[in-house]
Amino acid sequence: MPAPDSQLEPPAQSFEAAALEHLTAAAVQAVAAAATAADLKAARAAHLGERSPLGLAGRAIGGLDPAERKTAGLRLGAARGLVADALAAREAELSAAELAARLAAERVDVSLPADLGPVGAPHPITALMEDLGDVFAAMGWEIAEGPEVEAEWMNFDALNIGPHHPARAASDTLFVAPAESRLVLRTHTSPVQVRSLLSRPLPVYIVCPGKVYRADEFDATHVPAFHQIEGLAVDEGLALGHLKGTLDHLAAVMFDGVRTRIRPSYFPFTEPSAEIDLECFVCHGASADDPSRPCRTCSSEGWIEWGGCGVVNPRVLAACGIDPERYSGFAFGMGVERTLMFRNGAADMRDMVEGDIRFSRALAGVAR
Ligand code: PHE
């Protein structure tokens, strides 16, 4: 609290020690009483300012006898010093108090539950492709990639699919305009076989998970853009038995106890060729023996096609400049969506393309 006016006006010209002590004490008291920065500013003006008693005394020194001037100056300087020290000390106290008050007011309770935004989840197809790749990476195979807009030659000709093969018909293949571009949206991941054989030193052990396109209906079991994982091994002395062993291993890792079977088939780029089937994940084969229990999922076959496979046709090796007398290999290609259906019981493919986060969340834990 500022000192009363009566105390501010002692005989200004008195440089007696007692008078200065009186002024100093009043100033120190006012400074100590200042509760805010504004109070302190007012106390500084009242007790150290030009018009304060100590300020006026400073001016009066010039009028003193030279003999008295020195003593008066020393005393006044000491008095002003005491007041200035008191001001600085109080200022430090007030700002520390202000900081403490601000910290208390702005305190954050880090133990309160945070308001998190919605968190995404890896798409089950992406997660599954990584898992499939991991099975092969663990055996020392490499992951290969190829373009989705592919040369017609890579997608068909180099794979021994002749110009009149039905798979080239516009009903299956999506061609990229103009027709002279000779480009297609790849209909399978098999062109990566050719790309890998043309670009890698032998032996080759690769898998290629990726997106493929076909002019298919969009329904519970077909989507026009889907995923496959291609596998290719070319080395000296590889045969059908190695293919079977590799697929058995993959099926054992991916599906706990699901039976697989291999049956003869035809692909222009493998010879012999086979289809690999998995036991139906809905009826577990029961519908095949019991007409009273039809199964829509496997059309009462008891088995669902998983993918195609076979021993690499020597014509494919020759097209890639590899001596088929010395090297041989096997290849396979599986549907990733089908794998997910089997593995996680996702019965409708449309769920896989609709992008509903609840589908991804529900399967994220399972697919890993
Ligand atoms: N590319 C074939 C398909 O899409 C599958 C396959 C791959 C068959 C490799 C044999 C060898 O149907």
XYZ file of C-alpha atoms and ligand atoms in Angstrom:
380
model
C 0.000 0.000 0.000
C 1.469 3.409 -0.987
C 2.566 5.549 1.904
C 0.196 8.358 2.944
C 0.994 11.718 1.357
C 2.083 13.230 4.621
C 4.997 10.793 4.659
C 5.910 11.653 1.082
C 6.645 15.220 1.950
C 9.313 15.374 4.600
C 11.677 18.341 4.327
C 13.104 17.462 0.944
C 16.281 19.304 1.390
C 17.197 17.507 4.549
C 20.117 15.166 4.066
C 20.209 14.228 7.681
C 20.682 10.489 8.083
C 17.490 10.194 10.115
C 15.415 11.966 7.488
C 16.775 9.768 4.712
C 16.233 6.682 6.793
C 12.656 7.738 7.307
C 12.146 8.137 3.536
C 13.853 4.843 2.834
C 11.765 2.980 5.385
C 8.553 4.419 3.956
C 9.623 3.430 0.447
C 10.605 -0.110 1.449
C 7.311 -0.520 3.250
C 5.340 0.652 0.215
C 7.312 -1.699 -2.032
C 6.697 -4.636 0.290
C 2.986 -3.828 0.321
C 2.707 -3.834 -3.511
C 0.567 -6.827 -4.436
C 0.578 -6.477 -8.207
C 2.865 -5.226 -10.981
C 0.704 -2.092 -11.173
C 1.118 -1.445 -7.419
C 4.839 -1.846 -7.819
C 4.971 0.612 -10.696
C 3.075 3.163 -8.618
C 5.441 2.589 -5.641
C 8.449 3.105 -7.898
C 7.061 6.429 -9.178
C 6.101 7.573 -5.670
C 9.407 6.729 -4.004
C 12.084 6.826 -6.650
C 10.492 8.909 -9.410
C 11.583 12.463 -10.326
C 8.874 14.020 -8.224
C 9.340 11.735 -5.223
C 11.106 13.061 -2.099
C 14.237 11.111 -2.975
C 14.043 12.366 -6.556
C 13.609 15.942 -5.477
C 16.459 15.532 -2.987
C 18.719 14.503 -5.844
C 18.015 17.712 -7.629
C 18.592 19.737 -4.490
C 22.105 18.387 -4.052
C 23.366 20.772 -6.717
C 22.433 23.739 -4.487
C 24.465 22.566 -1.503
C 27.837 23.828 -0.357
C 30.626 21.814 -1.931
C 31.632 20.739 1.573
C 28.251 19.186 2.288
C 27.651 17.874 -1.205
C 29.839 14.791 -0.871
C 28.301 13.447 2.337
C 24.803 14.251 1.132
C 25.468 12.541 -2.176
C 26.762 9.371 -0.508
C 23.816 9.181 1.862
C 21.275 9.843 -0.856
C 22.911 7.290 -3.152
C 22.824 4.656 -0.395
C 19.160 5.427 0.318
C 18.188 5.204 -3.354
C 20.174 1.972 -3.661
C 18.205 0.397 -0.791
C 14.901 1.378 -2.384
C 16.024 0.101 -5.826
C 17.079 -3.233 -4.272
C 13.740 -3.546 -2.531
C 11.945 -2.849 -5.835
C 14.005 -5.472 -7.706
C 13.462 -8.078 -5.001
C 9.710 -7.461 -4.888
C 9.521 -7.547 -8.667
C 11.216 -10.963 -8.685
C 8.796 -12.210 -6.024
C 5.758 -10.946 -7.907
C 6.816 -12.457 -11.222
C 7.589 -15.802 -9.568
C 4.157 -15.729 -7.959
C 2.558 -14.822 -11.267
C 4.320 -17.732 -13.013
C 3.256 -20.136 -10.287
C -0.336 -18.952 -10.590
C -0.267 -19.353 -14.358
C 1.181 -22.846 -14.138
C -1.484 -23.804 -11.650
C -4.220 -22.379 -13.878
C -2.885 -24.090 -17.000
C -2.251 -27.429 -15.352
C -3.020 -30.400 -17.616
C -4.044 -33.719 -16.135
C -2.161 -36.157 -18.322
C -3.960 -39.075 -16.718
C -7.344 -38.001 -18.166
C -8.509 -40.188 -21.076
C -7.477 -38.565 -24.384
C -10.015 -37.675 -27.051
C -8.474 -39.758 -29.863
C -9.693 -39.426 -33.418
C -10.838 -42.530 -35.262
C -7.919 -44.853 -35.995
C -7.719 -46.781 -39.263
C -6.740 -50.391 -39.827
C -4.701 -52.082 -42.549
C -7.003 -53.491 -45.206
C -7.308 -57.269 -44.668
C -6.195 -57.890 -48.262
C -3.051 -55.800 -47.753
C -2.340 -57.508 -44.439
C -2.889 -60.936 -45.964
C -0.616 -60.218 -48.942
C 2.110 -59.259 -46.488
C 1.547 -62.459 -44.526
C 1.679 -64.550 -47.713
C 4.883 -62.796 -48.762
C 6.354 -63.491 -45.311
C 5.787 -67.251 -45.678
C 7.999 -67.225 -48.762
C 10.506 -64.658 -47.509
C 11.084 -67.038 -44.579
C 12.125 -69.695 -47.113
C 14.540 -67.317 -48.828
C 12.300 -66.365 -51.729
C 12.260 -62.782 -53.024
C 9.286 -60.466 -53.541
C 8.946 -59.316 -57.164
C 6.749 -56.629 -58.706
C 5.354 -55.786 -62.111
C 3.127 -53.100 -63.650
C -0.673 -53.331 -63.600
C -0.845 -51.775 -67.073
C 0.999 -54.534 -68.887
C 2.198 -55.232 -72.426
C -0.153 -57.649 -74.148
C 2.917 -59.668 -75.102
C 3.934 -60.140 -71.457
C 0.408 -60.926 -70.301
C -0.263 -63.471 -73.091
C 2.262 -64.255 -75.843
C 5.317 -64.826 -73.674
C 3.162 -67.139 -71.558
C 2.323 -69.249 -74.591
C -1.240 -67.906 -74.710
C -1.856 -67.784 -78.470
C -3.747 -65.059 -80.312
C -6.952 -67.126 -80.344
C -6.970 -68.146 -76.707
C -10.400 -67.352 -75.193
C -8.793 -65.483 -72.285
C -7.900 -62.704 -74.732
C -11.532 -62.088 -75.620
C -12.846 -58.678 -74.669
C -15.234 -60.318 -72.207
C -12.325 -61.157 -69.907
C -9.543 -58.753 -70.725
C -9.674 -55.010 -70.181
C -7.725 -53.461 -73.056
C -6.110 -50.054 -72.763
C -7.134 -47.633 -75.544
C -6.034 -47.058 -78.238
C -5.933 -50.648 -79.546
C -2.496 -49.983 -81.132
C -1.043 -49.442 -77.657
C -1.022 -53.255 -77.264
C -1.504 -52.651 -73.531
C -3.909 -54.439 -71.192
C -4.748 -54.275 -67.518
C -2.968 -57.442 -66.478
C -5.444 -60.308 -66.127
C -3.156 -62.301 -63.831
C 0.183 -61.882 -62.049
C 1.843 -64.437 -64.368
C 3.528 -61.761 -66.572
C 5.756 -61.159 -63.535
C 7.122 -64.670 -64.165
C 8.371 -63.466 -67.548
C 9.647 -60.143 -66.197
C 11.545 -61.926 -63.422
C 13.107 -64.484 -65.762
C 14.189 -61.725 -68.155
C 15.725 -59.552 -65.451
C 17.099 -61.849 -62.734
C 20.035 -64.222 -62.673
C 19.192 -67.908 -62.192
C 18.162 -69.593 -60.002
C 14.944 -67.604 -59.459
C 12.648 -67.985 -56.458
C 10.078 -65.181 -56.386
C 6.564 -64.404 -55.259
C 4.582 -61.466 -56.550
C 1.475 -60.343 -54.660
C -0.502 -57.801 -56.671
C -3.658 -56.458 -58.240
C -5.192 -57.932 -61.391
C -8.211 -56.972 -63.526
C -10.898 -58.827 -65.422
C -14.146 -57.688 -67.018
C -16.167 -59.641 -64.448
C -19.506 -59.012 -62.819
C -19.426 -57.464 -59.373
C -21.128 -59.930 -57.030
C -20.532 -61.981 -53.884
C -17.802 -64.082 -55.514
C -16.446 -61.820 -58.285
C -14.871 -58.382 -58.328
C -13.394 -56.816 -61.476
C -10.224 -55.797 -59.648
C -8.839 -58.424 -57.317
C -5.523 -59.777 -56.069
C -3.346 -62.752 -56.777
C -0.072 -64.014 -55.459
C 2.176 -65.509 -58.082
C 5.030 -67.853 -57.291
C 7.843 -68.944 -59.562
C 10.864 -71.149 -58.947
C 13.341 -71.914 -61.723
C 16.440 -73.917 -60.877
C 18.237 -77.072 -61.904
C 16.304 -80.227 -61.096
C 12.940 -78.808 -59.993
C 9.872 -80.995 -60.555
C 6.192 -81.370 -59.682
C 7.021 -82.779 -56.244
C 8.688 -79.511 -55.267
C 5.546 -77.650 -56.296
C 3.356 -79.929 -54.207
C 5.628 -79.593 -51.192
C 5.685 -75.806 -51.478
C 1.893 -75.533 -51.745
C 1.372 -77.975 -48.867
C 3.641 -75.825 -46.729
C 1.753 -72.657 -47.709
C -1.614 -74.281 -46.972
C -0.390 -75.582 -43.628
C 0.827 -72.134 -42.549
C -2.243 -70.299 -43.833
C -5.048 -72.674 -42.854
C -4.933 -74.722 -39.783
C -5.941 -78.275 -40.758
C -7.797 -77.418 -43.971
C -7.377 -80.187 -46.551
C -6.077 -79.395 -50.019
C -6.170 -81.354 -53.238
C -4.528 -81.037 -56.603
C -6.324 -82.018 -59.788
C -5.218 -81.920 -63.397
C -5.979 -78.809 -65.371
C -4.673 -76.826 -68.300
C -2.693 -73.598 -68.547
C -0.739 -72.760 -71.691
C 2.301 -71.713 -69.626
C 2.594 -74.819 -67.441
C 2.921 -78.452 -68.422
C 1.669 -80.458 -66.649
C -0.863 -78.068 -65.093
C -3.025 -78.450 -62.038
C -5.659 -76.705 -60.021
C -5.250 -76.548 -56.267
C -8.469 -76.705 -54.251
C -9.238 -76.166 -50.588
C -11.931 -77.995 -48.693
C -15.071 -75.795 -48.542
C -14.894 -73.575 -45.481
C -18.693 -73.604 -45.086
C -19.787 -77.270 -45.433
C -16.336 -78.852 -44.969
C -17.091 -81.275 -47.770
C -20.346 -82.576 -46.280
C -22.542 -81.278 -49.123
C -20.736 -83.447 -51.687
C -21.890 -86.693 -50.070
C -25.260 -85.559 -48.781
C -27.777 -84.149 -51.318
C -30.019 -83.034 -48.448
C -27.396 -80.497 -47.400
C -26.698 -78.381 -50.496
C -23.942 -75.764 -50.120
C -24.045 -72.561 -52.135
C -20.469 -71.627 -51.353
C -18.922 -74.642 -53.114
C -21.936 -75.530 -55.322
C -22.043 -78.765 -53.297
C -18.662 -79.779 -54.669
C -17.075 -79.884 -51.236
C -14.019 -78.084 -52.629
C -13.285 -74.540 -53.735
C -10.665 -73.610 -56.281
C -7.765 -71.752 -54.689
C -5.477 -71.271 -57.668
C -3.656 -72.688 -60.645
C -0.201 -74.198 -60.797
C 2.110 -76.430 -62.748
C 5.562 -77.141 -64.063
C 6.816 -74.198 -66.119
C 6.264 -74.900 -69.813
C 9.671 -75.202 -71.557
C 8.341 -72.788 -74.195
C 8.107 -70.055 -71.534
C 11.699 -70.723 -70.461
C 12.824 -70.602 -74.109
C 10.907 -67.327 -74.667
C 12.977 -65.878 -71.795
C 16.279 -67.146 -73.224
C 16.683 -69.983 -70.682
C 17.886 -73.448 -71.694
C 14.989 -75.842 -70.859
C 17.391 -78.795 -71.058
C 19.272 -77.519 -68.062
C 16.667 -75.597 -66.053
C 13.145 -76.416 -64.997
C 10.694 -74.865 -62.599
C 7.243 -74.624 -61.167
C 4.726 -71.815 -60.839
C 1.472 -71.119 -59.072
C -1.042 -68.298 -58.754
C -3.677 -67.963 -56.015
C -6.544 -65.581 -55.439
C -5.890 -63.458 -52.354
C -9.612 -62.669 -51.857
C -10.360 -66.389 -51.901
C -7.589 -66.971 -49.403
C -9.172 -64.378 -47.130
C -12.585 -65.997 -47.509
C -11.154 -69.320 -46.440
C -8.995 -68.017 -43.716
C -11.427 -65.658 -42.079
C -14.815 -66.856 -43.255
C -15.472 -63.605 -45.153
C -18.269 -64.915 -47.323
C -19.021 -61.845 -49.474
C -16.305 -60.333 -51.652
C -18.187 -57.043 -51.803
C -17.225 -56.388 -48.191
C -13.614 -56.374 -49.333
C -14.023 -53.438 -51.709
C -16.521 -51.268 -49.899
C -13.931 -49.759 -47.586
C -16.005 -50.020 -44.403
C -13.551 -49.610 -41.552
C -15.565 -52.036 -39.403
C -14.748 -54.844 -41.841
C -11.034 -54.031 -41.696
C -11.106 -53.737 -37.900
C -12.960 -57.007 -37.479
C -10.427 -58.847 -39.613
C -7.273 -56.925 -38.725
C -6.637 -58.993 -35.635
C -7.337 -62.278 -37.372
C -5.406 -61.804 -40.580
C -2.164 -61.018 -38.746
N -2.270 -67.207 -63.938
C -3.207 -68.266 -63.701
C -4.593 -67.680 -63.473
O -4.715 -66.502 -63.268
C -2.840 -69.094 -62.499
C -1.549 -69.843 -62.679
C -0.379 -69.271 -62.236
C -1.505 -71.095 -63.264
C 0.816 -69.967 -62.380
C -0.345 -71.788 -63.401
C 0.817 -71.220 -62.950
O -5.587 -68.364 -63.489
